[in-house]
Short mmCIF file of C-alpha atoms in Angstrom, two decimals:
data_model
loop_
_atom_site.label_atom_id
_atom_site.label_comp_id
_atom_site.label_asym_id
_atom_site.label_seq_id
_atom_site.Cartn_x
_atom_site.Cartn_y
_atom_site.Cartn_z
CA UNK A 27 -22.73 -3.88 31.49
CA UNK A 28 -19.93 -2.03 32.26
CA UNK A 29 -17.90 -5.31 33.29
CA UNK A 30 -18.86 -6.70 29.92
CA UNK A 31 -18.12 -3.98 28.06
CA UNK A 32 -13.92 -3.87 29.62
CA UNK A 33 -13.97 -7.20 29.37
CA UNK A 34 -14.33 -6.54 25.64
CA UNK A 35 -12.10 -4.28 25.29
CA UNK A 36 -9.44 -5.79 26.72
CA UNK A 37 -9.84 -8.98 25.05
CA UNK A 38 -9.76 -6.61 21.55
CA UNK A 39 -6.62 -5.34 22.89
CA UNK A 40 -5.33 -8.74 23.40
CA UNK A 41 -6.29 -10.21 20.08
CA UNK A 42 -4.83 -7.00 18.25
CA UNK A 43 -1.18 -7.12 20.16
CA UNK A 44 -0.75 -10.45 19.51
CA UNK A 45 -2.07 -10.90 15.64
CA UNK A 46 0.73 -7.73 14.95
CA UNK A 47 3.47 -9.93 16.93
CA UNK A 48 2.14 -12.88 15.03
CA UNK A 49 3.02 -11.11 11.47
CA UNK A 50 6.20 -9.49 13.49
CA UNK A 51 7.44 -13.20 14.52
CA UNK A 52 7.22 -13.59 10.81
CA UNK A 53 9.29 -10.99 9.38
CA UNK A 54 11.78 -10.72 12.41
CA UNK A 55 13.53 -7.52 11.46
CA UNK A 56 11.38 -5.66 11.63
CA UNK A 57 11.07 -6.07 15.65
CA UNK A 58 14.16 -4.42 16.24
CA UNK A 59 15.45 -0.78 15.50
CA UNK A 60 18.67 0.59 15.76
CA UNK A 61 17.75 1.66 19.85
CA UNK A 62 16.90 -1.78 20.03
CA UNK A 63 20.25 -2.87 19.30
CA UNK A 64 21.86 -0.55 21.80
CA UNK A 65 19.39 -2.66 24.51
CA UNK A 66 19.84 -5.94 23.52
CA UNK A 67 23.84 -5.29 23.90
CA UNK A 68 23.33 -4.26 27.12
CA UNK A 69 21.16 -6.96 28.21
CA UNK A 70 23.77 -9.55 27.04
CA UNK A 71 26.44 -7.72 28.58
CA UNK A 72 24.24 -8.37 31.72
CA UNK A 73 22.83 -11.48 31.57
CA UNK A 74 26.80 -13.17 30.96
CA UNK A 75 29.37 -10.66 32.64
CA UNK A 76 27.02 -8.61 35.05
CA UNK A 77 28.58 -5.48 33.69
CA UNK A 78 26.16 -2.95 32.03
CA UNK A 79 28.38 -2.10 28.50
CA UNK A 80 27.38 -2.79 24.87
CA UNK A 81 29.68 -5.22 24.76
CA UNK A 82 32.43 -7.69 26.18
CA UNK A 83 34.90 -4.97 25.74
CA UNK A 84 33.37 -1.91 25.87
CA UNK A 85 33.36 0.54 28.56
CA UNK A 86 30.21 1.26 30.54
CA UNK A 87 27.22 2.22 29.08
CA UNK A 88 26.56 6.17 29.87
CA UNK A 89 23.59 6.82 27.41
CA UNK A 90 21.21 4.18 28.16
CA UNK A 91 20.06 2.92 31.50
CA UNK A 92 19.42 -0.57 33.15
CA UNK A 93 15.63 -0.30 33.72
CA UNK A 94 14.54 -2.11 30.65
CA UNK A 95 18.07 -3.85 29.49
CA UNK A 96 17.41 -5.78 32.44
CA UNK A 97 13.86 -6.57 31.60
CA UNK A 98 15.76 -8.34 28.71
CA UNK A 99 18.72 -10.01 30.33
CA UNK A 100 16.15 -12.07 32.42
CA UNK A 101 14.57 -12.95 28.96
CA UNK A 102 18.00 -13.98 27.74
CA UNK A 103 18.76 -15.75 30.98
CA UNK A 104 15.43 -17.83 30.93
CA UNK A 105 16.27 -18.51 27.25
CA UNK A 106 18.97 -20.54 27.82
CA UNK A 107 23.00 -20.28 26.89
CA UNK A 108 24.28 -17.21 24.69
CA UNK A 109 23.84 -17.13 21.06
CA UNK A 110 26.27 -16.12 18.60
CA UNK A 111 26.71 -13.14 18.31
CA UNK A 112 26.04 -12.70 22.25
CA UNK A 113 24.61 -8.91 20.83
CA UNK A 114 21.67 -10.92 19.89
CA UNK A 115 18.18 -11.85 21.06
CA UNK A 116 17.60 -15.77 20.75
CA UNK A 117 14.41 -16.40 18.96
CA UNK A 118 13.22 -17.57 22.36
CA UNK A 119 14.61 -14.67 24.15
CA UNK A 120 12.56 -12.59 22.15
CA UNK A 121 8.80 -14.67 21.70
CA UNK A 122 9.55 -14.19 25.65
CA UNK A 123 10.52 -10.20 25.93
CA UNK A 124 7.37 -9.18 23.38
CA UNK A 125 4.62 -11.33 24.87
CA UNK A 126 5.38 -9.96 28.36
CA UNK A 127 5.19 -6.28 26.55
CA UNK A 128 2.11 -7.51 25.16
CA UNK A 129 0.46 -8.11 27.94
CA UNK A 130 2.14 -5.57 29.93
CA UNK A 131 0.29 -3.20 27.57
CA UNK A 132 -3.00 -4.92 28.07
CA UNK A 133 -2.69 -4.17 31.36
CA UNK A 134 -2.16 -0.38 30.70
CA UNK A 135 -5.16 -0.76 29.22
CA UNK A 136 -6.75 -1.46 32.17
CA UNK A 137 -4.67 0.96 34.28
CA UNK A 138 -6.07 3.69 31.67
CA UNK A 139 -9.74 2.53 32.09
CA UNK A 140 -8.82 2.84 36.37
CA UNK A 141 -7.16 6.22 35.44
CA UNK A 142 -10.52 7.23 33.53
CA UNK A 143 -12.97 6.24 35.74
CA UNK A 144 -11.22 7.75 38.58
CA UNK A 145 -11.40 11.02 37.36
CA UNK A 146 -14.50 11.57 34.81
CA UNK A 147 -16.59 8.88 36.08
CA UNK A 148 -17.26 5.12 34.26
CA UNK A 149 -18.38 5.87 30.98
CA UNK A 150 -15.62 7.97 30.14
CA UNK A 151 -13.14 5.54 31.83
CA UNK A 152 -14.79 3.03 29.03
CA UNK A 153 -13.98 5.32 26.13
CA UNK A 154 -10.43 6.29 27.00
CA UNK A 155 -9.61 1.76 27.55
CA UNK A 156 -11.41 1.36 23.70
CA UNK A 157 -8.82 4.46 22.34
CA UNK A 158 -5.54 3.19 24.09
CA UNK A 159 -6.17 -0.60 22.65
CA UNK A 160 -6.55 0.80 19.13
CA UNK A 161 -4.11 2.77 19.49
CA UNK A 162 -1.76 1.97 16.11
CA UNK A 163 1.26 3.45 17.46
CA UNK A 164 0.55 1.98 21.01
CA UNK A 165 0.19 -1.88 19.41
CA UNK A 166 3.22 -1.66 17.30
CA UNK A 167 5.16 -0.08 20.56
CA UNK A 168 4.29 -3.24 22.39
CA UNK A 169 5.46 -5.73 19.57
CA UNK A 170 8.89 -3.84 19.04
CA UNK A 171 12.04 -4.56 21.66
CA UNK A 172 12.16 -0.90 22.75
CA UNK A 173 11.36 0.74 26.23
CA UNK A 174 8.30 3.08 24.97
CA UNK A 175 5.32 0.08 26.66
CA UNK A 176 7.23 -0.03 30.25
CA UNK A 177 7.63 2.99 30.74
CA UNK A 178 4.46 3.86 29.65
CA UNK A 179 2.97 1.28 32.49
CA UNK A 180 4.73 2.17 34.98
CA UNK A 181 4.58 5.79 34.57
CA UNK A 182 0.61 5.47 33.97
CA UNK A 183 0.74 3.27 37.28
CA UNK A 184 2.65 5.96 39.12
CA UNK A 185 -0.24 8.84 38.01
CA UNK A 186 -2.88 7.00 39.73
CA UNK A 187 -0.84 6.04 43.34
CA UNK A 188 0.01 10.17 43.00
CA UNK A 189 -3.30 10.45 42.53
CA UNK A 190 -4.37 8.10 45.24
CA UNK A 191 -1.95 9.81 47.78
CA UNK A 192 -3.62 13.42 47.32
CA UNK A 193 -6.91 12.02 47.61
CA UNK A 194 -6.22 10.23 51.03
CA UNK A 195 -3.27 12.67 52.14
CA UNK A 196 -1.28 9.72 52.18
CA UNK A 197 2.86 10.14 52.78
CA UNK A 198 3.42 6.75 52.42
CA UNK A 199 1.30 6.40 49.30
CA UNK A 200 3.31 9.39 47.68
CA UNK A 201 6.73 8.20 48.91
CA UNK A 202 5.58 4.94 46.93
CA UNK A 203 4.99 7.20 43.85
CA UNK A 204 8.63 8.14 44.05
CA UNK A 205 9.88 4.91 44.27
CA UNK A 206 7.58 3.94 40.80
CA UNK A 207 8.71 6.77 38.94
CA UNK A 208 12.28 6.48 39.97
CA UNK A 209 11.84 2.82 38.58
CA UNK A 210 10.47 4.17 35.33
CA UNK A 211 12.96 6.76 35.04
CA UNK A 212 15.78 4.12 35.27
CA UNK A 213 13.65 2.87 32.38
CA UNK A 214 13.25 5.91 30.03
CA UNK A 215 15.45 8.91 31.65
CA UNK A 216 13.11 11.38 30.37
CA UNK A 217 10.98 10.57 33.57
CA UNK A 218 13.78 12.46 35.12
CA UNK A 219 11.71 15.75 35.26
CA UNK A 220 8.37 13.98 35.34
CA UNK A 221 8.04 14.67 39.41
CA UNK A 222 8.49 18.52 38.76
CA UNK A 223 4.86 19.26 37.42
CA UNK A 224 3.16 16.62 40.35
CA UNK A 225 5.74 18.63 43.31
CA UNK A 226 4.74 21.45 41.83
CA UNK A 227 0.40 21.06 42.61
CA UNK A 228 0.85 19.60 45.54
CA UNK A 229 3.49 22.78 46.64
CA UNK A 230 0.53 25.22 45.57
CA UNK A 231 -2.54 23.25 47.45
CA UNK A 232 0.16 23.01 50.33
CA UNK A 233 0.26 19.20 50.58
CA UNK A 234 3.97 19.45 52.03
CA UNK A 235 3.71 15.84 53.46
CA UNK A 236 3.46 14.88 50.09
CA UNK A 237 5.59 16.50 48.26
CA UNK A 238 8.59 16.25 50.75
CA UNK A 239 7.85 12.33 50.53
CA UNK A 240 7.73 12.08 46.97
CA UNK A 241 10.72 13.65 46.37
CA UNK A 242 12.64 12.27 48.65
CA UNK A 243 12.18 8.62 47.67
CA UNK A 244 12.60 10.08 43.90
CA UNK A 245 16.08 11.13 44.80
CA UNK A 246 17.37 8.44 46.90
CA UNK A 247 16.31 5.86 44.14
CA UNK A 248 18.40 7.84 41.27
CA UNK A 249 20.90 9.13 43.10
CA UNK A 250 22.94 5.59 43.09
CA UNK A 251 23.30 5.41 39.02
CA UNK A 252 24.48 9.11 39.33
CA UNK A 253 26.86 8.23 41.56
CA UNK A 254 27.69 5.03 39.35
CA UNK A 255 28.44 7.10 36.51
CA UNK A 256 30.34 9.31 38.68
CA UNK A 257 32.70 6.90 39.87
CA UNK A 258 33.08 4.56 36.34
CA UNK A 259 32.85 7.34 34.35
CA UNK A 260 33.46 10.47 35.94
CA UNK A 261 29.99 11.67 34.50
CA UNK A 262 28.17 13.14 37.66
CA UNK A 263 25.17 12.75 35.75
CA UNK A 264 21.81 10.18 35.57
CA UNK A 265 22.03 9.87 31.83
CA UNK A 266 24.77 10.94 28.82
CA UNK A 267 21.40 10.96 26.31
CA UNK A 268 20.06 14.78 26.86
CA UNK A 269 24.29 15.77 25.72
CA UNK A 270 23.78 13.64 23.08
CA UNK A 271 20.05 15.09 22.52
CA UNK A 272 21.71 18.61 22.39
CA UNK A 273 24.51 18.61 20.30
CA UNK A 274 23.05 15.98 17.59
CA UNK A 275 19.53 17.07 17.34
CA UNK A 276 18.61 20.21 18.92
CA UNK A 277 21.73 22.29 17.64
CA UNK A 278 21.99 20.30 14.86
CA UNK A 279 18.35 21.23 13.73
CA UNK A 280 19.56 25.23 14.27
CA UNK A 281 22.37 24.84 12.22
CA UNK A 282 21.01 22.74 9.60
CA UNK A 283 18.24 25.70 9.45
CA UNK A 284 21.09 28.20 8.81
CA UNK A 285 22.45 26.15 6.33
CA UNK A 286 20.27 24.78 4.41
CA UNK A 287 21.33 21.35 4.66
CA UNK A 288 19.15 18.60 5.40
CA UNK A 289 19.11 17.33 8.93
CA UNK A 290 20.17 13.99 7.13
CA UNK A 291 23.33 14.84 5.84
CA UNK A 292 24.62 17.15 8.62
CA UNK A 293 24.07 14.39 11.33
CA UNK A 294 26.12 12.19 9.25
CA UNK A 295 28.90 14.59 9.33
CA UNK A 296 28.81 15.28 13.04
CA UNK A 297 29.08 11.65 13.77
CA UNK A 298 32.44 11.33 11.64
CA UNK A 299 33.43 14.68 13.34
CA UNK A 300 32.68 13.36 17.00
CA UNK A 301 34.57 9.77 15.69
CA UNK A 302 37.79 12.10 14.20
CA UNK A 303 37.91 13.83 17.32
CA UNK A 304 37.21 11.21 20.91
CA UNK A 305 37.46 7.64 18.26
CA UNK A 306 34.77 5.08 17.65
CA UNK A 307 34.13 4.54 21.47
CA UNK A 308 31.65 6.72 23.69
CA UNK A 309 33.65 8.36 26.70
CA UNK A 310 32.56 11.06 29.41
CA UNK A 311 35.22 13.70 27.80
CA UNK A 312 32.74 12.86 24.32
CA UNK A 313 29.33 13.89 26.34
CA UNK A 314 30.87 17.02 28.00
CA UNK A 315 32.58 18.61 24.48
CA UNK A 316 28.62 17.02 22.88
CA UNK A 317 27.00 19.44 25.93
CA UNK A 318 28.89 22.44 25.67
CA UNK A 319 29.23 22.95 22.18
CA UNK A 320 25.40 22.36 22.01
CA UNK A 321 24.10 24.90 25.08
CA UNK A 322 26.70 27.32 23.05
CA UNK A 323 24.58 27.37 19.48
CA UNK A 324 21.29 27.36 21.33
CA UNK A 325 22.36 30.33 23.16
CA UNK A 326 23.35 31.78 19.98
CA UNK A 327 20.27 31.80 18.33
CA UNK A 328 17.43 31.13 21.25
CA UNK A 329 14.56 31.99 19.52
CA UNK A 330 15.04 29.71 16.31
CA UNK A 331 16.22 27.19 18.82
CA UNK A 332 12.90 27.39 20.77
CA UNK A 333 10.90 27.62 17.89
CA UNK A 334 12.35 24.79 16.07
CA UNK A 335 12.06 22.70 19.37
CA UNK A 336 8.14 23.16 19.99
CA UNK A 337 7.52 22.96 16.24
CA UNK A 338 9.17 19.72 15.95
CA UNK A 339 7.61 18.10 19.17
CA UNK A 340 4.49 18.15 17.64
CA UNK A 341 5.86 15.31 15.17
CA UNK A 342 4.75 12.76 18.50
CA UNK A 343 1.57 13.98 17.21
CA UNK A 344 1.09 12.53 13.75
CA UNK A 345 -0.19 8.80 13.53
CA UNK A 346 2.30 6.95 13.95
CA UNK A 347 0.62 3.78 12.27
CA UNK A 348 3.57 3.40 9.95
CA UNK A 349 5.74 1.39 12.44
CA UNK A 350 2.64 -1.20 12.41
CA UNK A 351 2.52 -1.71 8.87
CA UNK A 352 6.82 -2.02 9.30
CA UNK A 353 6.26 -4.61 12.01
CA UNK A 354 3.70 -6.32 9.22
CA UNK A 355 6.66 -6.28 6.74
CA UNK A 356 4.85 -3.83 4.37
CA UNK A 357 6.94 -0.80 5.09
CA UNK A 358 10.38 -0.29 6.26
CA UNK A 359 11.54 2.40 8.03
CA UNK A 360 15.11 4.85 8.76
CA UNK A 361 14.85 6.35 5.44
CA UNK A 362 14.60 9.87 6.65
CA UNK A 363 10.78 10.30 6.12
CA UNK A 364 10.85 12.87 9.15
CA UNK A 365 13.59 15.23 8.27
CA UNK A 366 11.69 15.27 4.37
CA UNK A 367 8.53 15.85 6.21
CA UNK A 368 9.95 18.72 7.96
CA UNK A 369 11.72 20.04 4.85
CA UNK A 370 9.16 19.55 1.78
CA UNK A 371 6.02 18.92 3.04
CA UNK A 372 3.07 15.94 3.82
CA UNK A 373 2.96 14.55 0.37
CA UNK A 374 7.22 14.30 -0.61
CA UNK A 375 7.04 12.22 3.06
CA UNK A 376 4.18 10.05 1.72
CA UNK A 377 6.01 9.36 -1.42
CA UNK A 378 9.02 9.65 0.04
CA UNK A 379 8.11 6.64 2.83
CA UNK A 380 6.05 4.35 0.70
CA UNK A 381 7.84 4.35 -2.22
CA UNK A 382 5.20 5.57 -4.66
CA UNK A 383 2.71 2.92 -3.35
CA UNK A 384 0.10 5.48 -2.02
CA UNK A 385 -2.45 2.52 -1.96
CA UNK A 386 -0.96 1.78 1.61
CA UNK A 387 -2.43 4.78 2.84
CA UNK A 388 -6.30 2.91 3.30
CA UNK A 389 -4.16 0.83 5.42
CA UNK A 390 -3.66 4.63 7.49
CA UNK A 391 -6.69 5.70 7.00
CA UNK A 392 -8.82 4.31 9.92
CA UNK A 393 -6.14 5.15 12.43
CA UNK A 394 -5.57 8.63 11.52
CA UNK A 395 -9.95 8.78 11.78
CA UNK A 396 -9.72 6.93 15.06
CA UNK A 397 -6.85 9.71 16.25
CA UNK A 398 -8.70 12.31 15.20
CA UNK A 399 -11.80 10.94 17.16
CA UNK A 400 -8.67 10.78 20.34
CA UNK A 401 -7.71 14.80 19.66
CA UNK A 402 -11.62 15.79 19.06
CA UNK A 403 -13.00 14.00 22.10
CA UNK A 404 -9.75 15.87 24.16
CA UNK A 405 -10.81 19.44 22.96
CA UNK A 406 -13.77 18.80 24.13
CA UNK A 407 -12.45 17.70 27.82
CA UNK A 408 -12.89 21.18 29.59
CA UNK A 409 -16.27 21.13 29.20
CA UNK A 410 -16.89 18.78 31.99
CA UNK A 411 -15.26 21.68 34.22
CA UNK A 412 -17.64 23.21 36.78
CA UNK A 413 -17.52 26.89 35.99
CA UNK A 414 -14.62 25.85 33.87
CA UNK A 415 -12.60 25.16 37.01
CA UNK A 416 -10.12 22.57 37.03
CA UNK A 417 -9.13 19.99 40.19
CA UNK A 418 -6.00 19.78 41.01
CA UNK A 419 -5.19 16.05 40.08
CA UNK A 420 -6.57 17.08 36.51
CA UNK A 421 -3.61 19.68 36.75
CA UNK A 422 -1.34 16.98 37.57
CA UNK A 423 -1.90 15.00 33.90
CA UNK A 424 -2.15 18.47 32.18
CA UNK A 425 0.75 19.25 32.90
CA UNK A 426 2.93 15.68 32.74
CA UNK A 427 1.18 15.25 29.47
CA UNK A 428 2.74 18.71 28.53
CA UNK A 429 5.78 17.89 29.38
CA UNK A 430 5.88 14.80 27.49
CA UNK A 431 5.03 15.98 24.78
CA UNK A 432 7.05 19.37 24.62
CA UNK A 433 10.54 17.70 25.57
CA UNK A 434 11.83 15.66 22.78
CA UNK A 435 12.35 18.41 20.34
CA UNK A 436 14.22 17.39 17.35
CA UNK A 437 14.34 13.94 18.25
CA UNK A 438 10.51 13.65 18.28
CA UNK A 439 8.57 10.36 16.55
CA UNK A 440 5.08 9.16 17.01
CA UNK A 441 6.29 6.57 19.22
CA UNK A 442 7.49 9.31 21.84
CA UNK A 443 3.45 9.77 22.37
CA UNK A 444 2.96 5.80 23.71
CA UNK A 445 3.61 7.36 27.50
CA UNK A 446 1.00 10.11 27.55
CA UNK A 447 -1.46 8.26 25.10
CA UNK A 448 -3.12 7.10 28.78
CA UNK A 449 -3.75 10.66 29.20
CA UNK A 450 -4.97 11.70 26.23
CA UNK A 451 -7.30 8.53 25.97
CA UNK A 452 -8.23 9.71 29.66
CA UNK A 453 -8.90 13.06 28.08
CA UNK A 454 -11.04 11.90 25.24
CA UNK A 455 -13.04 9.72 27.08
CA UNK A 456 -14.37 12.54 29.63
CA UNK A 457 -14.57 15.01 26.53
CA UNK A 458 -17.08 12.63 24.50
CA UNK A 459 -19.22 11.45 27.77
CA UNK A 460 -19.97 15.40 27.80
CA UNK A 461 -22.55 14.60 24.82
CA UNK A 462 -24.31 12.40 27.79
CA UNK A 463 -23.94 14.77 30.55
CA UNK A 464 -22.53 18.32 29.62
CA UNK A 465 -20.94 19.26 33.33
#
């Protein structure tokens, strides 16, 4: 029954992915978003001149890195000669890209389900597959060309060889673990502090083994792009994004709270001030002036900063089912809804966003219910704790699902919860099997 009852939901998942990448196909556009463009560049740049740049001429890339641009260049490649512009997908290049997400994310699926039953037991694994493939926000992240459903996979895949490792005080197993979540870092840099919560348990139940192998494949896997952008660059670091992160959202949020200006407005000046000041092009000088003007206003004001931080995090929260009805064509999106949200309240957003057409929001309705079933069936996840006790690997997706969700700050959207949805789906599965078997 159980083996029916996957099989199911995977097949659910399937049919769902591929009916929103059906309407997608149809309405093209909407597939890409301005990070999108910044990959597909890259990918070109790849697939034709081997260089990793947004472009023939620019200089190399310091913001983004290769992980998933090169998921895309062998699309491109397989798709035949460059198209003009060579910035952009081929229609082929991208049916190819977004049904290998698709079924990428069918397979996290699955990897949830293993995840689940691993840790709370069949049942629950069962529940936590049937929330990640209705997921809104999970479906629309898989039909989009953006990194959120790789990383996602391989991170989820690198939670249960951890996992594995502790269990059969493995080295080898958690050197492997590393080497995954170095790979998914070099997708999304934000895995960058993802092995500091894992190191961390298995440093306090003294699994040394494992945590000196771990690391150690970690850091020889990302040390080479450091050293890349070290040497092209002259940017000793993994990733330009968390400068950009600081100076453009995080103080930009403080001082746009000081001023009164909207988020909107003020970002839009600190571009043209950044352009006035390096020019048009990116450069290492850019990310340094972007990093130390931005550590100086947090310091400034540290509480506001913190507060604004955690308070907009908990945007990865809402729904998120808006970017499927934009991949539908119903909606459209980079209109600002978030900074409005943040300023005036729910409903200006709602009109705000939909344009007066509030009759969209049945269209929300049954995936806000089913994410309120996700966040009601995690409350009630501790009480499957013996003497409300907690195992270590539970620790382990505590606290990597805290982190997640806690480190984007300002630059927080409900996609940003596609890599610890596994977790909370893992979470809500063993809190609504305790109605079958309390403990």
């Amino acid at each position: 029954m159980h083996r029916v009852a996957l099989w199911t939901i995977l097949s659910i998942a399937t049919l769902l992915r591929l009916g929103l990448l059906a309407a997608g196909l149809a309405n093209q556009g909407a597939l890409l978003t301005p990070d999108s463009d910044d990959y597909v560049a890259n990918a070109s740049t790849l697939a034709w001149q081997g260089r990793f740049a947004r472009g023939a001429d620019a200089p190399p890339d310091l913001e983004r890195t290769p992980g998933y641009p090169l998921l895309l260049a062998g699309a491109v490649r397989l798709a035949g000669s460059p198209t003009a512009p060579p910035e952009a997908l081929s229609p082929a290049a991208l049916r190819l890209v977004l049904l290998g997400q698709v079924l990428l994310d069918v397979g996290l699926v699955y990897l949830t389900y293993r995840l689940g039953r691993h840790l709370a037991g069949a049942p629950a694994g069962l529940v936590a597959a049937a929330f990640q493939a209705s997921s809104a926000v999970v479906i629309a992240a898989s039909t989009r060309v953006l990194s959120d459903s790789m990383f996602a996979f391989m991170l989820t895949g690198t939670l249960l060889v951890a996992l594995a490792a502790m269990r059969r005080r493995s080295w080898a197993l958690a050197a492997l673990a590393g080497g995954l979540l170095a790979a998914a870092t070099y997708v999304r840099p934000i895995g960058l502090l993802v092995p500091a919560p894992i190191l961390m348990v298995w440093l306090i139940q003294r699994h040394w083994r494992l945590a000196v192998a771990m690391a150690g494949a970690f850091v020889l896997a990302v040390v080479p792009w450091i050293v890349r952008n070290a040497v092209v660059a002259e940017y000793p670091h993994f990733s330009a994004m968390p400068a950009v992160n600081l100076w453009q959202y995080e103080a930009l949020a403080v001082r746009a709270h000081l001023s009164s200006t909207s988020e909107a407005e003020l970002r839009q000046s600190t571009r043209a001030q950044l352009d006035e000041r390096f020019g048009p092009t990116p450069s290492a000088e850019s990310y340094h002036w972007q990093a130390q003007q931005g550590r100086r206003v947090l310091l400034d004001h540290p509480a506001l900063a913190m507060g604004l931080h955690l308070r907009a995090s908990l945007t990865s929260l809402l729904p998120g089912v808006t970017d499927a009805l934009e991949v539908a064509g119903l909606t459209s999106g980079q209109r600002g809804t978030l900074a409005v949200l943040r300023q005036r309240g729910l409903g200006a957003a709602i009109d705000h966003y939909f344009g007066g057409r509030r009759w969209l929001l049945w269209l929300v309705v049954p995936a806000g219910l089913l994410l309120a079933g996700l966040y009601a069936g995690a409350l009630l996840a501790p009480r499957r704790a013996h003497d409300w006790r907690i195992p270590a690997p539970v620790w382990v997706l505590i606290l990597v699902g805290l982190y997640l969700l806690l480190a984007p700050g300002p630059a927080a959207h409900p996609r940003f919860r596609v890599p610890m949805m596994p977790l909370l789906s893992v979470a809500a599965g063993a809190g609504w099997s305790t109605l079958r078997r309390p403990r």
